[in-house]
């Protein structure tokens, strides 16, 4: 123990304001604990009123994720500079927490040591702690300078009305103060005893500065530093839950309470409600409508801006910035559930939807999930956005451009308002034998059921994906059928637009049609449909595949034999959000591509889980939000940067959007976009020709 | 304020290849999807928002078969307070005048300040019911409204006239207004919204309760007869106009002229 | 001898074209019926001159000339026509299916207790019945309907442009009757004024004729030829998405699945390829004419008529010819 071998007075042995130090210290602690407890209680009141959200299943998995994502800070390095700084400060924080406890203890008894931290272990810790404090102090300085002079663009949000930057400086200042105070506390002692050395770099540096001061002055400094440290520490604790640094307290719990449901699934309107339709109003129209965990998200947001930095809606200049959803909701929560005074009754608050969050923000999200993927503290957005949409839909407040496809889905089972009877026409009725997919009547069976979904069934460009797949299934000798006119839209978009009732209707129709046919496996070319069939409560017993998975299987088994493409161009793969990020399938499409001889493949910087949404995001097909750039065009630039001329994708929406972007950005003839299935057909044909 | 809004269920034929049934006088109904007449949707929104602003009650009325109740449910889900279903086999084949007559009998029996209809229905495209109903009720009317306000017991209506102009008129209440699309932004009706009103009672009025003798109803209600439905002549794919540029343009003008494009 | 009555609308300079179309249709119906007089009713302020202009086509012209009629008001016309019809008891009354006609014809028929057939594109009289062809179900079908030409008479509104006008018949030359106009014509509906919509705020969903332009226009400066063609055709300008993307036209002009849905009678697509997303916004079975330099453009498989050629040549030529024709 560094402080035990000095002659300076121990803090616990002094009187302060006429009180013995331990008593004074106790009063201080009690006061701080009361304030802290009071603030937390006030903050918790809102959570207690939130909607239910079961988050305590699969504890083992949760602990593992907590270790990896929470303590391991696994997502921080995605932003190298800020990430490394944060990891260092976070690690320092963990190490120094023991020191803080020790110092609190020293207020009661001189030479206090935590159990296990006496003797040699204590000396080692003292050295570790001192080095750590030095690093943390350095990090604080770097962070402050970076913020002031080299702030990354993402710190300033285009939509922010006020800046929370001051809080950041206060926090950095407080942390630095703690480091400096402790250094002075120890440095004064070292200066008195002459024990400086590289073992304790920061304290020694302080001692060096203080060298030559009389013992009395050192004693005063020593004591003041101690009290300043402990007072600052307690103030810091109470300041956290009133600032954006609440995350220091909530982020680890928030990570532990993460969403473990299948990727791409949308939460039910109300967890645990038997009859979802019974509620008076659906969706989230005021703060308390969010689940308690979603409210905890708001407390936890660190305002780092990474979500918006990754968000395609933000990148294209729409009204939406996911981070602002959290920030604005937190501000609203603090305003309506104040620390002092009564909760503001709902009638007197600004309207959550309308005043705080504009409808335009809510409709701008493509539900791509990029924000959630990057958030270091695992804040969820898609479920919240869908909940807000549910509210708007329930109020009848849906933009006219979206009412069209929704009404058509209800009436015709497809968003285009096309005749249901024509849904199977793309397959050529099966009689021509060209397509390899036949329309199954009720009671019939096939090994493989091809679920087309509306876009492939009706859009002439996208029908070609279906036909390409049909040809491949034919070539591989698969027995494949489709539902024809009995199929309706998977409901994926309807659900994400917040039209839960419509989704249920569509799902039930599909389940009925599927139930009347026998098949061993189901395949679809549309990741959205796949995700809906897998994750949105269809509850099918048969395995559900995406065509990339089936094609990978057929190629691996030698049932499809590709030939050399003979194409000099460079290819890249665009990961569709609902195949990759939401459903974790990154390998299958790449396996298909690498099975094609002679294909020159590169990866874009934003590939796999960091893929950039094409802007298809289902509802963008029908409603165009005000924006400055098109997501598809941005994506083309990324492909170009990677040196690719051909973009392969595995989703009809991506195909449509990227193909359109090629046209509108004048890249015709220079770039091409293809579905995986179309590419395999090309390669197969080359194979036949030679 | 008491508002009556007249609505109709029509087949949605926008993307559909329609066929004529064996009688030659009606659509082949198989494969058709039905819904609210587009214009009526705007009329309902107008009724609901007027009641929201001024208080009172709105009632949706339709003349039609049992299956047409669906549009009344939709109106209720949009916020109309009550619905009235004029339904009797004797009403089948009623022409626009017949429909207006039935509506008049149902409406005249109740208090009302404002009657709203869609300007036309997308199926028969007559655009008559509103005007005829107003005449039968003996109240002033205006067609093709693009804006509607009620103030001091009067309706102030902007409506479309010739040459892209609009005229503003003031009507003493009670009055009838037939509304044009675009007069407002109709609210969305969710599937859940419709489920919520599934149990609301909708009174049904038959011929007898409207003081009509079912036997003579036909003669009274169906003066205009549909003799046949037929496909307008139209080739598959475009007719390509050939010749010099000038010839092509002149041929195009001729075609445009035939189609009322000049 | 019962009359056939034509309600003549006035344009800015004299009788509207539709008046002559109705006159010809009335003559044709009269011929089928045997001996009939064809009469016109004219409303307005200071319309004596215009009434004389109509005389060669009619046997009688009833002139309602009154300051109250300065602005054509549907309820005023209805009130006067109801009186005229009660007096003259025409067998058939023909009205233009204009916005104005839609305003008063149904109420007039309701008041007069006369059956009405609206928006006819063809008429025929035989076997004591009036047969009319009308376009129904969004223009996808035509209906032939019939109504007895009974004692109460019958009314029809005719689609402007659907009936060819004819030269003035030999021997006609109307007797002109000045009609009295009672005071306080429409006490329960008053006209407060006329408004021209703001030029920018055109609602293409309501347009009958649309000139739609696509990426083939190449530059913003070139849009001028499209605007002046539209002006000549009295049409509104619509466009495909690339034109909106470039901000050359406002979003409200974009036709398509993610734009607006239009239901015109005529759609003239210029330099538009005819993508699924674009055509998804063209409803109501309009007559589609396309100008495109690519003979394989998909637009030609959905259009009714097509011209393969350079729009920069064809559009100014078309405008010139249209203007020549309209005088
Ligand atoms: C999700 C999504 C939603 C969409 N929504 C819509 C929508 O709502 N509305 C919409 O319009 N589009 C929409 N699109 C875009 C649509 O797919 C097409 O890209 C777009 O309609 C093409 O517009 P265009 O026909 O003007 O251009 P192009 O397809 O490039 O066609 C231009 C045409 O002009 C012809 N041309 C060129 N020069 C001349 C000349 N000198 N003379 C004559 N002809 C010439 C060319 O031959 C060509 O056929 C959407 C796309 C996506 C992906
Ligand atoms: S939500 Fe997550 S990523 Fe976005 S600002 Fe908050 S902490 Fe950062
Ligand atoms: S899901 Fe995608 S579009 Fe929506 S907020 Fe997140 S990043 Fe933005």
JSON list of N, CA, C and O in Angstrom, two decimals, chain A residues 69 100 107 152 212 251 307 311 316 361 552 608:
[
{"chain": "A", "resi": 69, "resn": "UNK", "atom": "N", "xyz": [-19.80, -8.96, -26.14]},
{"chain": "A", "resi": 69, "resn": "UNK", "atom": "CA", "xyz": [-20.16, -7.65, -26.68]},
{"chain": "A", "resi": 69, "resn": "UNK", "atom": "C", "xyz": [-20.06, -6.55, -25.62]},
{"chain": "A", "resi": 69, "resn": "UNK", "atom": "O", "xyz": [-19.80, -5.40, -25.93]},
{"chain": "A", "resi": 100, "resn": "UNK", "atom": "N", "xyz": [-11.22, 3.04, -6.82]},
{"chain": "A", "resi": 100, "resn": "UNK", "atom": "CA", "xyz": [-12.24, 3.94, -6.30]},
{"chain": "A", "resi": 100, "resn": "UNK", "atom": "C", "xyz": [-12.82, 3.38, -5.01]},
{"chain": "A", "resi": 100, "resn": "UNK", "atom": "O", "xyz": [-13.02, 4.11, -4.03]},
{"chain": "A", "resi": 107, "resn": "UNK", "atom": "N", "xyz": [-11.68, 6.45, 3.49]},
{"chain": "A", "resi": 107, "resn": "UNK", "atom": "CA", "xyz": [-12.38, 7.50, 4.22]},
{"chain": "A", "resi": 107, "resn": "UNK", "atom": "C", "xyz": [-12.81, 7.03, 5.60]},
{"chain": "A", "resi": 107, "resn": "UNK", "atom": "O", "xyz": [-13.12, 7.83, 6.48]},
{"chain": "A", "resi": 152, "resn": "UNK", "atom": "N", "xyz": [-15.27, 13.65, -35.99]},
{"chain": "A", "resi": 152, "resn": "UNK", "atom": "CA", "xyz": [-15.79, 13.00, -37.19]},
{"chain": "A", "resi": 152, "resn": "UNK", "atom": "C", "xyz": [-17.19, 13.58, -37.51]},
{"chain": "A", "resi": 152, "resn": "UNK", "atom": "O", "xyz": [-17.91, 14.01, -36.61]},
{"chain": "A", "resi": 212, "resn": "UNK", "atom": "N", "xyz": [9.85, 19.66, -3.12]},
{"chain": "A", "resi": 212, "resn": "UNK", "atom": "CA", "xyz": [10.27, 20.94, -2.58]},
{"chain": "A", "resi": 212, "resn": "UNK", "atom": "C", "xyz": [9.22, 21.64, -1.76]},
{"chain": "A", "resi": 212, "resn": "UNK", "atom": "O", "xyz": [9.54, 22.57, -1.02]},
{"chain": "A", "resi": 251, "resn": "UNK", "atom": "N", "xyz": [-25.43, 0.27, -19.97]},
{"chain": "A", "resi": 251, "resn": "UNK", "atom": "CA", "xyz": [-25.10, -0.47, -21.19]},
{"chain": "A", "resi": 251, "resn": "UNK", "atom": "C", "xyz": [-24.85, -1.95, -20.93]},
{"chain": "A", "resi": 251, "resn": "UNK", "atom": "O", "xyz": [-25.29, -2.78, -21.73]},
{"chain": "A", "resi": 307, "resn": "UNK", "atom": "N", "xyz": [-25.03, 4.47, -35.60]},
{"chain": "A", "resi": 307, "resn": "UNK", "atom": "CA", "xyz": [-26.22, 3.93, -36.25]},
{"chain": "A", "resi": 307, "resn": "UNK", "atom": "C", "xyz": [-26.57, 4.79, -37.46]},
{"chain": "A", "resi": 307, "resn": "UNK", "atom": "O", "xyz": [-26.75, 4.28, -38.57]},
{"chain": "A", "resi": 311, "resn": "UNK", "atom": "N", "xyz": [-26.73, 4.19, -41.51]},
{"chain": "A", "resi": 311, "resn": "UNK", "atom": "CA", "xyz": [-28.12, 4.11, -41.97]},
{"chain": "A", "resi": 311, "resn": "UNK", "atom": "C", "xyz": [-28.26, 4.63, -43.40]},
{"chain": "A", "resi": 311, "resn": "UNK", "atom": "O", "xyz": [-27.88, 5.76, -43.69]},
{"chain": "A", "resi": 316, "resn": "UNK", "atom": "N", "xyz": [-28.90, 9.02, -47.46]},
{"chain": "A", "resi": 316, "resn": "UNK", "atom": "CA", "xyz": [-29.52, 9.58, -48.65]},
{"chain": "A", "resi": 316, "resn": "UNK", "atom": "C", "xyz": [-30.32, 10.84, -48.33]},
{"chain": "A", "resi": 316, "resn": "UNK", "atom": "O", "xyz": [-31.06, 11.32, -49.16]},
{"chain": "A", "resi": 361, "resn": "UNK", "atom": "N", "xyz": [-40.10, 10.54, -40.68]},
{"chain": "A", "resi": 361, "resn": "UNK", "atom": "CA", "xyz": [-38.98, 9.74, -40.18]},
{"chain": "A", "resi": 361, "resn": "UNK", "atom": "C", "xyz": [-39.38, 8.27, -40.13]},
{"chain": "A", "resi": 361, "resn": "UNK", "atom": "O", "xyz": [-38.64, 7.38, -40.52]},
{"chain": "A", "resi": 552, "resn": "UNK", "atom": "N", "xyz": [-26.26, -23.59, -53.86]},
{"chain": "A", "resi": 552, "resn": "UNK", "atom": "CA", "xyz": [-24.96, -24.02, -53.31]},
{"chain": "A", "resi": 552, "resn": "UNK", "atom": "C", "xyz": [-24.97, -25.53, -53.12]},
{"chain": "A", "resi": 552, "resn": "UNK", "atom": "O", "xyz": [-23.99, -26.22, -53.44]},
{"chain": "A", "resi": 608, "resn": "UNK", "atom": "N", "xyz": [-21.09, -8.27, -46.37]},
{"chain": "A", "resi": 608, "resn": "UNK", "atom": "CA", "xyz": [-21.62, -9.11, -45.29]},
{"chain": "A", "resi": 608, "resn": "UNK", "atom": "C", "xyz": [-22.49, -8.29, -44.34]},
{"chain": "A", "resi": 608, "resn": "UNK", "atom": "O", "xyz": [-23.35, -7.56, -44.78]}
]
